[in-house]
Amino acid sequence: MSEKKTYFVLFILSFSFLIALGRILQIQVFEREEFQKRIEKQYYQEEEIILPRGTIFDRNGKFAAISIPTLSVYVIPKYIKDKENTAKQLSLLLKIPYEDLRKVLYERKNYTIIATNVDKSLRPQLEKLRFDLKEWNIGILDNSMRFYPFGFTAGNVIGFVSKKTGLGLEGMEYQLNDYLDGGKAKLRFLKDAKGNLIAIEKADIQKKTYNAVLTIDMNVQHIAEDSLMELVQERNPLEAAVLIMNPYTGEILAAASYPNYDPNNYQAFKYRKNIVFQHAYEVGSVAKPIFLAEAIDEKKVNLNEIIDCQNGSIYVDGIRIRDHKKFGLLTPAQIIQHSSNVGAIKIALRLDPKSVYKKLRDLGFGQKTGIFPGEASGSLKEDYRPVNIAYASIGQNWTATVLQVGVAYSAFANGGYLVKPMLLKGLTDDSGNYVKVFQPQVVKKVLSDESIEKIKPILKLVVEDGTAKSGKSDFFTIAGKTGTAQKYDPTIKALSNTKWYTWFAGFFPVEKPMFTVVVFANEPKPKFTGEHIGGGGVSATVLKNLVDRIMFYYKQKPDKVKNLDTPLSSGQRR
């Protein structure tokens, strides 16, 4: 070979080497990330799965909502060789229609979930099926299913989670999403050159999940719902509710609401609200003790005076307001005991209008508490005209939630303090240790000692021998007030004479109150033609059985029976 040819060959080889080296440098240095992405795209596939949520407990540690371990089954259809047999075998094992599976295998190509919430006991059979069919692109993933052990009980308090996203959609499940949500984990599927699945790699999980402990006592909730359903069956209202709370701490022990739903099957129910928190109504005569308390504080009433109730009718600003009965001369105590509208209005018209509204706002009316999603604030518009004050004193022209009424009457029970209501007791870790405890909050003093001392015996009289005597217990003292409010009827553009809201709000036992109670019904039906619908004949009737059962559950000795040292019989405990 000549010297020129040798140099030429060496040049070609050197030039080729430099080109190759340059290409290598380009790939390794300048285009490294792009090629890495291509490789990962070819050999890896990423998907997300929903991780289990934290558990919800009641105050006694009972499971209210729990994530049960389950399986999800997926396929990568484009790599399934025998689609017909695979569809047939999976159909038999998973109880899924064969045609549905066949459609997925023929019409889809990539990663597809074909079954969720599969019982974990089926894992060995699924793994055997993969081996027998030699179809390695059938996969099994660990997953979870939300389960509510108590079903309907407290259903519209606890709420539910989406079966698609795993996020809470209603109730405390929604309220506590930030604490309970398990988040998502990314799954990396490693495939060989032919696309067959080799392994699954889980990405790091950054989110910390907690468990929640509610203030709800499932036993008290059950008792409240039992009593509520008796009212519903007897009166067939559009809506109804029973609230039980601790007047000193604000802890809600029961928030029974009708209609209710089972969160395990939430799709079957159109109505998913809890009216204890989410709807506001006119309160009727439960407002009267509040106005009397303000009159006592302003020194505008003497409990020994006699007030002329004018035979059941009064004109204010030219508008006639009637009583439910024709009352004559009554003391302020008798006005509350028998719920005279005229008497209550006469007392209210003595008051400073600005102080009246301040008292109502100080008691929590017209503002949300923030403890439940979708909470109503109620309507409390300040109008100082005498006719408006008159209607306000009998609970007709402003609205409140069942919860707000409970908070206000807790102040009568606890010494005059506004307490912030509570549904969440604390958060725990997976070991059951509290990582955060929510303390009761006393907001401020809103009722004077004098007004409470004078009004408490009157509220007791209402139950013992007044409008709420239908709910009087043989064992325990109860104090409170009934309420009846006419509903506005849009068809006649006036207040209805046949549609009513009925209330009872109070506390028990009277001397050392343990519980605040509110019973509400929206448009209860009469038992017979011509029956007068009112809080005393509807809402108060629930009290006797409700109070006795709660107190016996807490093993409390009756305060109406002296020297009772023997335990109560099972018959009395019912």
mmCIF file of C-alpha atoms in Angstrom, residues 247-560:
data_model
loop_
_atom_site.group_PDB
_atom_site.id
_atom_site.type_symbol
_atom_site.label_atom_id
_atom_site.label_comp_id
_atom_site.label_asym_id
_atom_site.label_seq_id
_atom_site.Cartn_x
_atom_site.Cartn_y
_atom_site.Cartn_z
ATOM 1 C CA PRO A 247 -73.279 22.826 77.798
ATOM 2 C CA TYR A 248 -69.912 23.450 79.484
ATOM 3 C CA THR A 249 -67.495 22.201 76.827
ATOM 4 C CA GLY A 250 -69.617 22.573 73.696
ATOM 5 C CA GLU A 251 -68.939 18.937 72.748
ATOM 6 C CA ILE A 252 -71.674 17.564 70.493
ATOM 7 C CA LEU A 253 -72.635 14.065 71.607
ATOM 8 C CA ALA A 254 -75.416 13.521 69.066
ATOM 9 C CA ALA A 255 -76.605 15.386 65.976
ATOM 10 C CA ALA A 256 -79.480 13.287 64.656
ATOM 11 C CA SER A 257 -81.054 14.603 61.465
ATOM 12 C CA TYR A 258 -83.889 13.384 59.239
ATOM 13 C CA PRO A 259 -83.712 12.576 56.340
ATOM 14 C CA ASN A 260 -80.568 10.531 56.831
ATOM 15 C CA TYR A 261 -78.477 8.275 54.583
ATOM 16 C CA ASP A 262 -76.090 5.320 54.692
ATOM 17 C CA PRO A 263 -72.620 6.509 53.609
ATOM 18 C CA ASN A 264 -71.760 2.969 52.495
ATOM 19 C CA ASN A 265 -74.283 3.437 49.693
ATOM 20 C CA TYR A 266 -74.427 7.211 49.348
ATOM 21 C CA GLN A 267 -75.243 7.116 45.633
ATOM 22 C CA ALA A 268 -78.728 5.781 46.452
ATOM 23 C CA PHE A 269 -79.676 8.926 48.391
ATOM 24 C CA LYS A 270 -80.437 12.324 46.867
ATOM 25 C CA TYR A 271 -80.694 14.229 50.164
ATOM 26 C CA ARG A 272 -77.368 14.310 52.015
ATOM 27 C CA LYS A 273 -77.641 17.305 54.363
ATOM 28 C CA ASN A 274 -77.579 17.443 58.150
ATOM 29 C CA ILE A 275 -80.102 20.103 59.148
ATOM 30 C CA VAL A 276 -78.610 20.482 62.637
ATOM 31 C CA PHE A 277 -75.864 22.508 60.945
ATOM 32 C CA GLN A 278 -76.836 23.252 57.361
ATOM 33 C CA HIS A 279 -80.334 24.786 57.460
ATOM 34 C CA ALA A 280 -81.739 27.759 59.377
ATOM 35 C CA TYR A 281 -85.364 28.238 60.461
ATOM 36 C CA GLU A 282 -87.524 30.681 62.389
ATOM 37 C CA VAL A 283 -87.275 29.732 66.047
ATOM 38 C CA GLY A 284 -90.674 30.700 67.431
ATOM 39 C CA SER A 285 -91.118 31.039 71.164
ATOM 40 C CA VAL A 286 -87.718 29.596 72.126
ATOM 41 C CA ALA A 287 -86.694 33.262 71.688
ATOM 42 C CA LYS A 288 -88.879 34.480 74.573
ATOM 43 C CA PRO A 289 -86.546 33.555 77.486
ATOM 44 C CA ILE A 290 -83.709 35.402 75.741
ATOM 45 C CA PHE A 291 -85.753 38.611 75.634
ATOM 46 C CA LEU A 292 -86.793 38.139 79.267
ATOM 47 C CA ALA A 293 -83.107 37.734 80.205
ATOM 48 C CA GLU A 294 -82.337 41.042 78.457
ATOM 49 C CA ALA A 295 -85.254 42.702 80.271
ATOM 50 C CA ILE A 296 -83.868 41.488 83.608
ATOM 51 C CA ASP A 297 -80.397 42.802 82.731
ATOM 52 C CA GLU A 298 -81.829 46.183 81.689
ATOM 53 C CA LYS A 299 -83.969 46.313 84.874
ATOM 54 C CA LYS A 300 -87.073 46.685 82.708
ATOM 55 C CA VAL A 301 -89.148 43.920 84.297
ATOM 56 C CA ASN A 302 -90.227 42.835 87.740
ATOM 57 C CA LEU A 303 -91.033 39.145 88.032
ATOM 58 C CA ASN A 304 -93.805 39.918 90.529
ATOM 59 C CA GLU A 305 -95.616 42.392 88.275
ATOM 60 C CA ILE A 306 -98.843 41.616 86.454
ATOM 61 C CA ILE A 307 -98.992 42.156 82.691
ATOM 62 C CA ASP A 308 -102.267 42.426 80.801
ATOM 63 C CA CYS A 309 -102.143 40.063 77.825
ATOM 64 C CA GLN A 310 -105.227 41.728 76.359
ATOM 65 C CA ASN A 311 -107.304 38.646 75.692
ATOM 66 C CA GLY A 312 -104.850 37.360 73.051
ATOM 67 C CA SER A 313 -104.327 40.304 70.694
ATOM 68 C CA ILE A 314 -102.046 43.349 70.357
ATOM 69 C CA TYR A 315 -101.487 46.058 67.726
ATOM 70 C CA VAL A 316 -97.916 47.207 67.019
ATOM 71 C CA ASP A 317 -97.343 49.887 64.377
ATOM 72 C CA GLY A 318 -100.885 49.271 63.227
ATOM 73 C CA ILE A 319 -100.312 45.524 62.711
ATOM 74 C CA ARG A 320 -102.350 43.040 64.724
ATOM 75 C CA ILE A 321 -100.434 40.156 66.322
ATOM 76 C CA ARG A 322 -102.421 37.346 67.925
ATOM 77 C CA ASP A 323 -101.785 34.855 70.689
ATOM 78 C CA HIS A 324 -102.353 31.108 70.446
ATOM 79 C CA LYS A 325 -104.795 31.496 73.373
ATOM 80 C CA LYS A 326 -106.771 34.314 74.928
ATOM 81 C CA PHE A 327 -104.728 35.193 78.015
ATOM 82 C CA GLY A 328 -105.632 37.852 80.561
ATOM 83 C CA LEU A 329 -103.409 38.912 83.472
ATOM 84 C CA LEU A 330 -100.097 37.020 83.725
ATOM 85 C CA THR A 331 -96.794 37.421 85.541
ATOM 86 C CA PRO A 332 -93.582 37.313 83.458
ATOM 87 C CA ALA A 333 -93.019 33.736 84.680
ATOM 88 C CA GLN A 334 -96.515 32.741 83.524
ATOM 89 C CA ILE A 335 -95.923 34.454 80.180
ATOM 90 C CA ILE A 336 -92.995 32.069 79.576
ATOM 91 C CA GLN A 337 -94.758 29.092 81.176
ATOM 92 C CA HIS A 338 -97.801 29.395 78.911
ATOM 93 C CA SER A 339 -95.942 31.097 76.026
ATOM 94 C CA SER A 340 -98.041 34.228 75.624
ATOM 95 C CA ASN A 341 -97.119 36.207 72.532
ATOM 96 C CA VAL A 342 -98.765 39.399 73.749
ATOM 97 C CA GLY A 343 -97.009 39.248 77.112
ATOM 98 C CA ALA A 344 -93.604 38.596 75.502
ATOM 99 C CA ILE A 345 -94.112 41.457 73.039
ATOM 100 C CA LYS A 346 -95.036 43.893 75.805
ATOM 101 C CA ILE A 347 -91.813 43.035 77.648
ATOM 102 C CA ALA A 348 -89.723 43.267 74.442
ATOM 103 C CA LEU A 349 -91.058 46.735 73.578
ATOM 104 C CA ARG A 350 -89.569 48.078 76.819
ATOM 105 C CA LEU A 351 -86.041 47.167 75.719
ATOM 106 C CA ASP A 352 -83.262 49.066 73.964
ATOM 107 C CA PRO A 353 -83.407 47.665 70.385
ATOM 108 C CA LYS A 354 -79.635 47.865 69.952
ATOM 109 C CA SER A 355 -79.098 45.886 73.161
ATOM 110 C CA VAL A 356 -81.590 43.261 71.970
ATOM 111 C CA TYR A 357 -79.618 42.523 68.809
ATOM 112 C CA LYS A 358 -76.331 42.624 70.667
ATOM 113 C CA LYS A 359 -77.670 39.972 73.056
ATOM 114 C CA LEU A 360 -78.726 37.753 70.158
ATOM 115 C CA ARG A 361 -75.328 38.083 68.453
ATOM 116 C CA ASP A 362 -73.503 37.523 71.724
ATOM 117 C CA LEU A 363 -75.388 34.232 72.017
ATOM 118 C CA GLY A 364 -74.077 33.149 68.607
ATOM 119 C CA PHE A 365 -77.028 33.882 66.329
ATOM 120 C CA GLY A 366 -76.408 35.157 62.800
ATOM 121 C CA GLN A 367 -72.909 33.662 62.492
ATOM 122 C CA LYS A 368 -71.361 30.343 61.521
ATOM 123 C CA THR A 369 -69.408 28.310 64.051
ATOM 124 C CA GLY A 370 -67.103 26.779 61.406
ATOM 125 C CA ILE A 371 -67.295 23.218 62.712
ATOM 126 C CA PHE A 372 -69.236 21.630 59.830
ATOM 127 C CA PRO A 373 -69.063 22.063 56.038
ATOM 128 C CA GLY A 374 -71.898 23.930 54.378
ATOM 129 C CA GLU A 375 -72.989 25.402 57.702
ATOM 130 C CA ALA A 376 -75.792 27.983 57.616
ATOM 131 C CA SER A 377 -75.340 31.303 59.403
ATOM 132 C CA GLY A 378 -79.013 32.110 59.877
ATOM 133 C CA SER A 379 -80.559 35.507 59.228
ATOM 134 C CA LEU A 380 -80.474 38.288 61.833
ATOM 135 C CA LYS A 381 -81.063 41.677 60.228
ATOM 136 C CA GLU A 382 -81.202 44.572 62.647
ATOM 137 C CA ASP A 383 -84.444 46.540 62.350
ATOM 138 C CA TYR A 384 -85.303 48.799 65.266
ATOM 139 C CA ARG A 385 -88.965 49.449 64.390
ATOM 140 C CA PRO A 386 -91.327 48.373 67.196
ATOM 141 C CA VAL A 387 -93.184 45.892 64.999
ATOM 142 C CA ASN A 388 -89.915 44.197 64.076
ATOM 143 C CA ILE A 389 -88.836 43.955 67.727
ATOM 144 C CA ALA A 390 -92.284 42.525 68.502
ATOM 145 C CA TYR A 391 -91.947 39.797 65.892
ATOM 146 C CA ALA A 392 -88.320 39.131 66.877
ATOM 147 C CA SER A 393 -89.377 38.484 70.507
ATOM 148 C CA ILE A 394 -91.642 35.643 69.378
ATOM 149 C CA GLY A 395 -89.049 34.233 66.954
ATOM 150 C CA GLN A 396 -90.741 35.276 63.715
ATOM 151 C CA ASN A 397 -88.541 37.295 61.256
ATOM 152 C CA TRP A 398 -85.105 35.889 62.038
ATOM 153 C CA THR A 399 -83.699 32.415 61.578
ATOM 154 C CA ALA A 400 -81.234 30.148 63.337
ATOM 155 C CA THR A 401 -79.811 26.659 63.009
ATOM 156 C CA VAL A 402 -80.555 23.878 65.469
ATOM 157 C CA LEU A 403 -76.909 24.147 66.533
ATOM 158 C CA GLN A 404 -77.181 27.889 67.264
ATOM 159 C CA VAL A 405 -80.259 27.321 69.417
ATOM 160 C CA GLY A 406 -78.333 24.620 71.301
ATOM 161 C CA VAL A 407 -75.398 26.966 71.896
ATOM 162 C CA ALA A 408 -77.727 29.709 73.184
ATOM 163 C CA TYR A 409 -79.534 27.393 75.609
ATOM 164 C CA SER A 410 -76.201 26.007 76.765
ATOM 165 C CA ALA A 411 -75.563 29.502 78.134
ATOM 166 C CA PHE A 412 -78.704 29.193 80.305
ATOM 167 C CA ALA A 413 -77.356 25.855 81.569
ATOM 168 C CA ASN A 414 -73.653 26.650 82.134
ATOM 169 C CA GLY A 415 -73.815 29.896 84.073
ATOM 170 C CA GLY A 416 -74.203 32.345 81.211
ATOM 171 C CA TYR A 417 -71.224 31.590 78.953
ATOM 172 C CA LEU A 418 -71.049 31.319 75.172
ATOM 173 C CA VAL A 419 -69.038 28.187 74.347
ATOM 174 C CA LYS A 420 -67.744 27.243 70.927
ATOM 175 C CA PRO A 421 -69.352 23.971 69.811
ATOM 176 C CA MET A 422 -67.049 21.023 69.091
ATOM 177 C CA LEU A 423 -67.284 17.995 66.806
ATOM 178 C CA LEU A 424 -63.579 17.121 66.725
ATOM 179 C CA LYS A 425 -61.972 15.944 69.960
ATOM 180 C CA GLY A 426 -58.481 15.338 68.613
ATOM 181 C CA LEU A 427 -56.098 13.726 66.114
ATOM 182 C CA THR A 428 -54.090 10.550 66.681
ATOM 183 C CA ASP A 429 -51.235 8.744 64.953
ATOM 184 C CA ASP A 430 -51.258 5.108 63.836
ATOM 185 C CA SER A 431 -50.297 4.004 67.354
ATOM 186 C CA GLY A 432 -53.353 5.705 68.853
ATOM 187 C CA ASN A 433 -51.347 8.471 70.512
ATOM 188 C CA TYR A 434 -52.864 11.943 70.426
ATOM 189 C CA VAL A 435 -50.822 14.350 68.303
ATOM 190 C CA LYS A 436 -53.345 17.169 68.776
ATOM 191 C CA VAL A 437 -56.132 17.673 71.316
ATOM 192 C CA PHE A 438 -58.756 20.353 70.704
ATOM 193 C CA GLN A 439 -59.598 22.130 73.932
ATOM 194 C CA PRO A 440 -63.053 23.545 74.772
ATOM 195 C CA GLN A 441 -63.295 27.285 74.181
ATOM 196 C CA VAL A 442 -65.315 29.611 76.375
ATOM 197 C CA VAL A 443 -65.849 32.725 74.271
ATOM 198 C CA LYS A 444 -67.349 35.138 76.798
ATOM 199 C CA LYS A 445 -69.970 35.751 79.477
ATOM 200 C CA VAL A 446 -73.260 36.681 77.807
ATOM 201 C CA LEU A 447 -75.993 36.162 80.424
ATOM 202 C CA SER A 448 -75.888 37.671 83.904
ATOM 203 C CA ASP A 449 -75.986 35.538 87.042
ATOM 204 C CA GLU A 450 -79.179 37.343 88.052
ATOM 205 C CA SER A 451 -81.026 36.539 84.827
ATOM 206 C CA ILE A 452 -79.993 32.859 84.945
ATOM 207 C CA GLU A 453 -80.997 32.532 88.597
ATOM 208 C CA LYS A 454 -84.439 33.943 87.836
ATOM 209 C CA ILE A 455 -85.087 32.228 84.511
ATOM 210 C CA LYS A 456 -83.941 28.679 85.371
ATOM 211 C CA PRO A 457 -86.941 27.971 87.665
ATOM 212 C CA ILE A 458 -89.274 29.388 85.014
ATOM 213 C CA LEU A 459 -87.854 27.063 82.338
ATOM 214 C CA LYS A 460 -88.277 24.145 84.725
ATOM 215 C CA LEU A 461 -91.900 25.178 85.249
ATOM 216 C CA VAL A 462 -92.450 25.105 81.467
ATOM 217 C CA VAL A 463 -91.738 21.362 81.482
ATOM 218 C CA GLU A 464 -93.351 20.490 84.808
ATOM 219 C CA ASP A 465 -96.592 22.389 84.279
ATOM 220 C CA GLY A 466 -96.435 24.442 81.096
ATOM 221 C CA THR A 467 -96.374 24.078 77.331
ATOM 222 C CA ALA A 468 -93.757 21.263 77.451
ATOM 223 C CA LYS A 469 -95.409 19.077 80.098
ATOM 224 C CA SER A 470 -96.018 16.343 77.513
ATOM 225 C CA GLY A 471 -92.274 15.633 77.788
ATOM 226 C CA LYS A 472 -92.006 15.623 81.591
ATOM 227 C CA SER A 473 -89.859 12.809 82.971
ATOM 228 C CA ASP A 474 -90.789 10.805 86.079
ATOM 229 C CA PHE A 475 -87.126 10.541 87.037
ATOM 230 C CA PHE A 476 -85.201 13.632 85.925
ATOM 231 C CA THR A 477 -85.805 17.369 86.017
ATOM 232 C CA ILE A 478 -85.808 19.154 82.660
ATOM 233 C CA ALA A 479 -85.847 22.877 81.909
ATOM 234 C CA GLY A 480 -86.582 24.488 78.581
ATOM 235 C CA LYS A 481 -88.950 26.232 76.238
ATOM 236 C CA THR A 482 -91.213 25.166 73.398
ATOM 237 C CA GLY A 483 -91.447 27.079 70.146
ATOM 238 C CA THR A 484 -93.870 27.219 67.244
ATOM 239 C CA ALA A 485 -93.303 29.352 64.148
ATOM 240 C CA GLN A 486 -95.614 29.793 61.184
ATOM 241 C CA LYS A 487 -94.011 28.972 57.837
ATOM 242 C CA TYR A 488 -94.196 31.417 54.989
ATOM 243 C CA ASP A 489 -96.274 29.950 52.163
ATOM 244 C CA PRO A 490 -95.153 31.323 48.760
ATOM 245 C CA THR A 491 -98.372 30.158 47.090
ATOM 246 C CA ILE A 492 -100.502 32.518 49.204
ATOM 247 C CA LYS A 493 -97.650 34.993 49.819
ATOM 248 C CA ALA A 494 -98.387 35.006 53.525
ATOM 249 C CA LEU A 495 -97.797 33.037 56.714
ATOM 250 C CA SER A 496 -99.462 29.635 56.572
ATOM 251 C CA ASN A 497 -102.106 28.514 59.059
ATOM 252 C CA THR A 498 -101.367 24.847 58.400
ATOM 253 C CA LYS A 499 -97.554 24.629 58.107
ATOM 254 C CA TRP A 500 -95.308 25.108 61.138
ATOM 255 C CA TYR A 501 -91.847 24.750 62.611
ATOM 256 C CA THR A 502 -91.946 23.193 66.079
ATOM 257 C CA TRP A 503 -89.179 23.340 68.697
ATOM 258 C CA PHE A 504 -88.091 22.407 72.154
ATOM 259 C CA ALA A 505 -84.805 23.721 73.563
ATOM 260 C CA GLY A 506 -83.549 23.134 77.081
ATOM 261 C CA PHE A 507 -81.222 21.243 79.411
ATOM 262 C CA PHE A 508 -81.209 18.536 82.089
ATOM 263 C CA PRO A 509 -80.969 17.900 85.013
ATOM 264 C CA VAL A 510 -81.923 21.415 86.099
ATOM 265 C CA GLU A 511 -79.674 22.039 89.111
ATOM 266 C CA LYS A 512 -76.504 20.494 87.707
ATOM 267 C CA PRO A 513 -77.044 20.356 83.941
ATOM 268 C CA MET A 514 -75.171 17.666 82.049
ATOM 269 C CA PHE A 515 -76.761 18.040 78.626
ATOM 270 C CA THR A 516 -78.363 20.612 76.352
ATOM 271 C CA VAL A 517 -81.139 19.254 74.145
ATOM 272 C CA VAL A 518 -82.868 20.662 71.059
ATOM 273 C CA VAL A 519 -85.724 18.923 69.224
ATOM 274 C CA PHE A 520 -86.975 20.342 65.926
ATOM 275 C CA ALA A 521 -89.550 19.411 63.271
ATOM 276 C CA ASN A 522 -90.322 21.082 59.951
ATOM 277 C CA GLU A 523 -93.979 20.861 58.961
ATOM 278 C CA PRO A 524 -95.124 18.005 61.234
ATOM 279 C CA LYS A 525 -98.522 16.600 60.289
ATOM 280 C CA PRO A 526 -101.555 16.639 62.628
ATOM 281 C CA LYS A 527 -102.755 13.372 64.165
ATOM 282 C CA PHE A 528 -106.387 14.310 63.631
ATOM 283 C CA THR A 529 -108.374 16.950 61.794
ATOM 284 C CA GLY A 530 -108.287 20.274 63.566
ATOM 285 C CA GLU A 531 -105.378 19.423 65.891
ATOM 286 C CA HIS A 532 -103.386 22.459 66.991
ATOM 287 C CA ILE A 533 -99.767 21.951 65.924
ATOM 288 C CA GLY A 534 -97.231 23.314 68.380
ATOM 289 C CA GLY A 535 -93.864 22.688 70.000
ATOM 290 C CA GLY A 536 -95.545 21.322 73.127
ATOM 291 C CA GLY A 537 -97.601 18.708 71.295
ATOM 292 C CA VAL A 538 -94.882 17.694 68.833
ATOM 293 C CA SER A 539 -91.245 18.388 69.765
ATOM 294 C CA ALA A 540 -91.628 18.225 73.568
ATOM 295 C CA THR A 541 -93.196 14.758 73.411
ATOM 296 C CA VAL A 542 -89.801 13.324 72.475
ATOM 297 C CA LEU A 543 -88.210 14.482 75.734
ATOM 298 C CA LYS A 544 -89.385 11.922 78.282
ATOM 299 C CA ASN A 545 -87.999 8.809 76.614
ATOM 300 C CA LEU A 546 -84.942 10.619 75.234
ATOM 301 C CA VAL A 547 -83.844 12.117 78.562
ATOM 302 C CA ASP A 548 -84.461 8.952 80.585
ATOM 303 C CA ARG A 549 -82.493 6.763 78.185
ATOM 304 C CA ILE A 550 -79.513 9.120 78.035
ATOM 305 C CA MET A 551 -79.343 9.537 81.812
ATOM 306 C CA PHE A 552 -79.672 5.814 82.471
ATOM 307 C CA TYR A 553 -76.970 5.135 79.859
ATOM 308 C CA TYR A 554 -74.673 7.420 81.832
ATOM 309 C CA LYS A 555 -75.722 5.615 85.044
ATOM 310 C CA GLN A 556 -77.078 8.779 86.628
ATOM 311 C CA LYS A 557 -79.289 8.596 89.705
ATOM 312 C CA PRO A 558 -82.708 10.246 89.202
ATOM 313 C CA ASP A 559 -82.886 13.695 90.770
ATOM 314 C CA LYS A 560 -86.666 13.494 91.167
#
